[in-house]
Amino acid sequence: MALMAERRTRGTMTGSEPTRTTTGRAAAIAEQLHHECTLLLELFRKKESLPPDLTVADDRLVSVPPSSSQLETRDKVWRLYSALLQCRSLLDRAISREDAELAGGEKGEYEGQRKTVKERLALLLSSIGELLKAVDGTAVLTPDTGGIEIDGPTVLFEVKLWIYRIFKELDYWTKTTMTTLQALPSVTAKEQGRTSRRRRSTRR
Amino acid sequence: MPRLCFSAKPLPNPCPWWLLCVLLGLSALQAHTKDAPTVPQQVSLSANLQSQQLSVSWLGGAVSTFDLIILRTELNETVFYDTVSVGLDEVSGRCQWNWTSVEPLECTSLSVRLRSRDGETASEWSDTQILQGKDLPSNTKSQMYPQDRVVPVGSNTTFCCIVGEGMSFGSIRYKIPVLNVTRLSRRSYASTGTNQGPSITSGTNVLCLNSDDRILTGAVVFVGYPPLPQDLVCETRNLSSAVCQWNRGRETHLYGKRKMTYYKLNARSCTVPIANRQELLECSLDQWVGNWTLLAENPLGQYHLTDSAELSHRVRPVAPASLNPVIHVWNATVQWQWKYKSYDALALLCEVDLSSNWRSTTRTFPGVGLRSVVLLDLHPNEDYTVKVRCGAQQNFWKWGDWSDPVAFRTKMDIPQTLDVWVWMASDNTGRVIWKPLTPRESHGQITGYELTLWSPEENVQHTEMLPHTAYDVPINLTHFSGTGKVIATITAKNGAGMSPPASVVIPLHMTDMEASAVPQAVYTEDGFHLSWQSDANASCGYVVEWHDAFCPVQDCPVEWTKVPSESTNVSIQSGDFQPGVRYNFSLYMCSSDRTEVLQRWQGYMQELVPSSAVPHLLTNQQDPNIELTWGDIPLVSRRGFLLGYHIYLNNGSQLTLLANLSDPNSRSYTVQGLPGGSYKFTVKAYTSAGEGTGATASISLEPYTDWVILEILTAMGTMAVCLVVVTFLCYKKRKWVKKAFYPDIPEPKLAGDWPRTQGPLDVKPSPHSMVHIVEEPEWDSSKEALVIIPEEEEDMGTGDEPADTDEPTSLRYYNQVIDERPIRPRYPDSSDSSTSSLDSGRTDVTYTGIQTSASSLAFHNQPQSSSEPQPNPPLISGGGGGYRPQMQPAAPAQIPALMDPHSQPVPQPGGGASGYQPQCSWRMDSPGEAGESEGLAPCLGSPTSITSTQFLLPDGESEEDAEDKAQGLSSATTWFHNLLSSGKP
């Protein structure tokens, strides 16, 4: 697993109203994207006549620091942001490989859904970027995704499975993002409480 | 013919002995070799995995035939074993033999051995050579072969799945269906997809599944066709280079950079996008070579197309550039540029597409190096769009591309002359009306109108400026004396100036003519066709004017058309014509000094049924007929020319046609010959389209009263005459009447000589009355009495008497000695009448069956009319005749007493029943018994037959009795009956 070189300035998480609105919006986009990813997976499986219970390798294509309950909210959001950025790189590569080697210029339902997912993912990244900017107070720096395996296999059947894994990966991370962001406001409120208690105890 | 693997070379310049020795030696060696061919040496294997071809090469010695065996190494199964003839590769000096495997060579290891064969003799087997497969234990991963293979449609492809170490094989699926499996080695399994169909763009997946149907590995196979392009055509645009186009042709089903079709034109690669699905492909060459070859190639094959032509025959100019219109009023010049200088000397034919108001026209212009054209016959102030394309005038090949369109608007001009008319509503008032100019006629936006009324004779002029929205203006000619003609002149103005004036001599107002006097105009599909006699005075032609016949006078939309003087007919067509609307047409003659009407017409575009019923439908009885009257249907409601009326008798559910009045002017109809009763009449007007809704009126027809009164009077007169005659006759015959109706009543006399022997005495009563029985003077009032035998008893005895007959029944009286004992009341067994009779008379005369013909039926109908007395005898009231027993008055209050079986019957002295009068003059034979019946003394002993005239007649005293007067009518009836029975006057 390649480690990401993350450069960011840690700020103080503030539970302001705009942040809550941004979080809710990002969560809604993630939910929509998760739904669209599920549909994309299904369309791909049908197009390729793959079995419904198709299982692929368990090893993840996206490398992020392990999740932990000890992580602060901003770190959780940063982790999601990093994973989704990698997903976008993988998705772009997958679409490029597929168009070059497996497509004939069709504009069918699958291709349309793939385009929708790509655009929705960009929107989600933008929304989470705003969220990070709001909570960190600094501009978001793009995580380094150079370490991930992005070229994919050469055998076309392996390419298909690789594309499927990318879609599954995106499906997983959009679901994780949705769940995390939906739980974020309450966490934010608790942290606000903890922060204020800590401040009070410091004053004493 | 196979050649030897090696050849022996002759030795130079030998001596005969040496030669002989060598020949002998060689002969010996050859004989030895023939016995045992040499074992093939240096056997080597090489594999072409893509073509699945295995090449075996070796040094084979002198023979050309070899036995060759190929086995699957692991399972030691023979894949191939045969004797082959192999030639010698002169370059390498080795023998080589190729074998194509059904399965991919990676599927499992193959062992190869061979031996030389010379006829029946074979050498030893060579050492085994092994082609390693991918199923070696060292290669633990699951694999599938072949990968990404491209095969033609309809072919068979064998796939093998090498299961990973420690995994279990399940099946091989081609898309979805499961294939039959052949085991090749411990881990390798093979299946064949047969007669494969075209793949989708991403290929056909072949999956290797484990026993849990989970994917172990897989492969993709692309099934398609070799390329088959069509219609290669090369042309030039710049007169030097070549642009070639062709059709992609049959779908190859092969996409992606590894499988797509690549094209080369004259050995030069053509760039075609990977995802390009266009049918028409294009490739350019810098120089015109005159011959072109297109090579289309994909993994399944290649295809060639050729074309050849001279440059001058394949010129297709580029699109003209930079179109620039130079605009005038009625024309425009369009200029353009050419991209290539070489066009300057090219004879061109250009096509100009000119569009205006969604109408498009095409004009062609020839010229060498053509760069501009003049477009004539345009219209002022009109928008145009123009585009140009050109082709070679000589050896025309194809039109070039259209230029980009350019829009322009021509300049304005003065408006056209207006079409004006004057419609007079009265002698001095009317309207000047003109037709609005279309954009093409106005030549620019109209800014206003100028109207001038002037009289040349009076030299009076009146001018009025009107806005551009006006299309008519009211006029009043009171300013003019009316002695001379008045001319209306109007002009239209726009930005370019004023139109030529349009004038009309104001016509005289014409009063409306009687509608029936106006001829009808017939509408055909060409419109209303009107024709007239030529008028020599119509120097400036005719005007046909028309309008809705019922439009308001002041605001009537009038239309007109002008007809040249040489024409005498016209067909009027208008989009405003409506069905069911009457239009008035007027033909005016136009000359320089007057305008006057020549003829008029009326017509309908389409006649409809009347929209309203006939108004004011009234019914009026005119004995004995019914007159129907109605009013005129309003003209606007007629919607056609009325042809008449239908008169119906309306019975509520259906209409019965009574009359068809074909005169549309009819306003009444008389219905004749109907009997009294209620009637409804429906009157419907009809046109050529049918009849409209009807009006209904009802009437109740009374009988003719004069005749009734006359009949009553006649009847009354007749009755009066009859009364007078009867009265007169009665007066004349009053004595007879007295005798007949009021005769003197003789004293009853009873002869004492009645036989005392018991036996029936048959008495036949008179058919008319039984009164005669008691009239016998011999009737004795002694104790000898007549006892009537009940009929039924007689019936039982004789049985031959009819039970019911109109004939008077024979009365049987038993002359018997009456018991001396006092008569006990027989009640309840006896009837009231019987009891009354016994109690009142004691005469020993008992009547039990006296009856007249009239009463006999009544008695027989009683169910208890047997020998027993009737307990409840029928109460006979009125003068029905017949027998009326002595009985108590049938007063309702006494009925319960009669019903009481224990109550004694109480004689009622004054209660004589109608039709019966007790014989009060009778004397009591038994004083003793008389004493018991004192109260009844006046009436005792009276027989009880009402048919007895003698007994029932009142005596002189009783006539005076007031109560008996009430019986008078009954008695009179009896007498009258008796009179009739006697037949005497």
Tab-separated table of C-alpha atoms in Angstrom, chain A residues 10-104:
chain	number	residue	atom	x	y	z
A	10	ARG	CA	-4.710	21.589	10.329
A	11	GLY	CA	-7.227	24.108	11.476
A	12	THR	CA	-9.941	24.130	14.046
A	13	MET	CA	-13.182	22.419	13.200
A	14	THR	CA	-16.024	24.818	13.616
A	15	GLY	CA	-19.587	23.642	13.511
A	16	SER	CA	-20.973	26.674	11.801
A	17	GLU	CA	-24.240	26.579	9.920
A	18	PRO	CA	-22.637	26.846	6.439
A	19	THR	CA	-20.461	23.823	7.271
A	20	ARG	CA	-23.489	21.869	8.250
A	21	THR	CA	-25.154	22.824	5.006
A	22	THR	CA	-22.080	21.889	2.988
A	23	THR	CA	-21.859	18.565	4.772
A	24	GLY	CA	-25.491	17.801	4.098
A	25	ARG	CA	-25.094	18.691	0.457
A	26	ALA	CA	-22.016	16.508	0.096
A	27	ALA	CA	-23.804	13.655	1.844
A	28	ALA	CA	-26.744	14.002	-0.537
A	29	ILE	CA	-24.425	13.969	-3.548
A	30	ALA	CA	-22.641	10.912	-2.165
A	31	GLU	CA	-25.943	9.144	-1.702
A	32	GLN	CA	-26.951	9.947	-5.254
A	33	LEU	CA	-23.565	8.848	-6.569
A	34	HIS	CA	-23.757	5.619	-4.608
A	35	HIS	CA	-27.086	4.870	-6.234
A	36	GLU	CA	-25.664	5.653	-9.655
A	37	CYS	CA	-22.592	3.488	-9.011
A	38	THR	CA	-24.815	0.570	-8.112
A	39	LEU	CA	-26.681	1.044	-11.359
A	40	LEU	CA	-23.444	1.326	-13.319
A	41	LEU	CA	-22.191	-1.925	-11.844
A	42	GLU	CA	-25.373	-3.651	-12.815
A	43	LEU	CA	-25.250	-2.289	-16.353
A	44	PHE	CA	-21.639	-3.405	-16.736
A	45	ARG	CA	-22.398	-6.866	-15.420
A	46	LYS	CA	-25.290	-7.261	-17.828
A	47	LYS	CA	-23.304	-5.932	-20.761
A	48	GLU	CA	-20.524	-8.414	-20.138
A	49	SER	CA	-22.842	-11.316	-19.252
A	50	LEU	CA	-21.062	-11.772	-15.972
A	51	PRO	CA	-22.669	-13.823	-13.188
A	52	PRO	CA	-24.695	-11.868	-10.652
A	53	ASP	CA	-22.566	-13.039	-7.747
A	54	LEU	CA	-19.334	-12.091	-9.404
A	55	THR	CA	-16.593	-11.679	-6.823
A	56	VAL	CA	-13.308	-10.064	-7.534
A	57	ALA	CA	-10.074	-9.833	-5.649
A	58	ASP	CA	-10.459	-8.406	-2.207
A	59	ASP	CA	-7.348	-6.289	-2.307
A	60	ARG	CA	-8.244	-2.657	-2.649
A	61	LEU	CA	-7.146	-0.484	-5.519
A	62	VAL	CA	-7.315	2.650	-3.395
A	63	SER	CA	-4.755	3.191	-0.684
A	64	VAL	CA	-5.666	5.401	2.258
A	65	PRO	CA	-4.719	5.368	5.936
A	66	PRO	CA	-6.747	2.888	7.903
A	67	SER	CA	-9.949	4.079	9.397
A	68	SER	CA	-10.130	4.531	13.113
A	69	SER	CA	-12.607	5.824	15.607
A	70	GLN	CA	-9.804	7.880	17.028
A	71	LEU	CA	-9.576	9.967	13.908
A	72	GLU	CA	-10.863	13.449	14.147
A	73	THR	CA	-13.627	14.498	11.844
A	74	ARG	CA	-11.406	16.530	9.572
A	75	ASP	CA	-9.102	13.529	9.208
A	76	LYS	CA	-12.041	11.355	8.343
A	77	VAL	CA	-13.140	13.797	5.671
A	78	TRP	CA	-9.619	14.105	4.378
A	79	ARG	CA	-9.360	10.328	4.142
A	80	LEU	CA	-12.601	10.207	2.127
A	81	TYR	CA	-11.440	12.976	-0.110
A	82	SER	CA	-8.181	11.201	-0.785
A	83	ALA	CA	-9.918	7.910	-1.580
A	84	LEU	CA	-12.382	9.556	-3.933
A	85	LEU	CA	-9.602	11.359	-5.738
A	86	GLN	CA	-7.908	8.035	-6.356
A	87	CYS	CA	-11.229	6.635	-7.514
A	88	ARG	CA	-11.524	9.443	-10.012
A	89	SER	CA	-8.050	8.726	-11.384
A	90	LEU	CA	-8.880	5.061	-11.661
A	91	LEU	CA	-12.227	5.791	-13.263
A	92	ASP	CA	-10.658	8.062	-15.844
A	93	ARG	CA	-8.123	5.403	-16.684
A	94	ALA	CA	-10.754	2.704	-16.824
A	95	ILE	CA	-12.907	4.729	-19.189
A	96	SER	CA	-9.911	5.472	-21.358
A	97	ARG	CA	-8.869	1.813	-21.527
A	98	GLU	CA	-12.363	0.661	-22.184
A	99	ASP	CA	-12.925	3.170	-24.966
A	100	ALA	CA	-9.615	2.296	-26.571
A	101	GLU	CA	-9.816	-1.467	-26.450
A	102	LEU	CA	-13.331	-2.579	-25.765
A	103	ALA	CA	-15.666	0.035	-27.193
A	104	GLY	CA	-16.909	0.880	-30.628
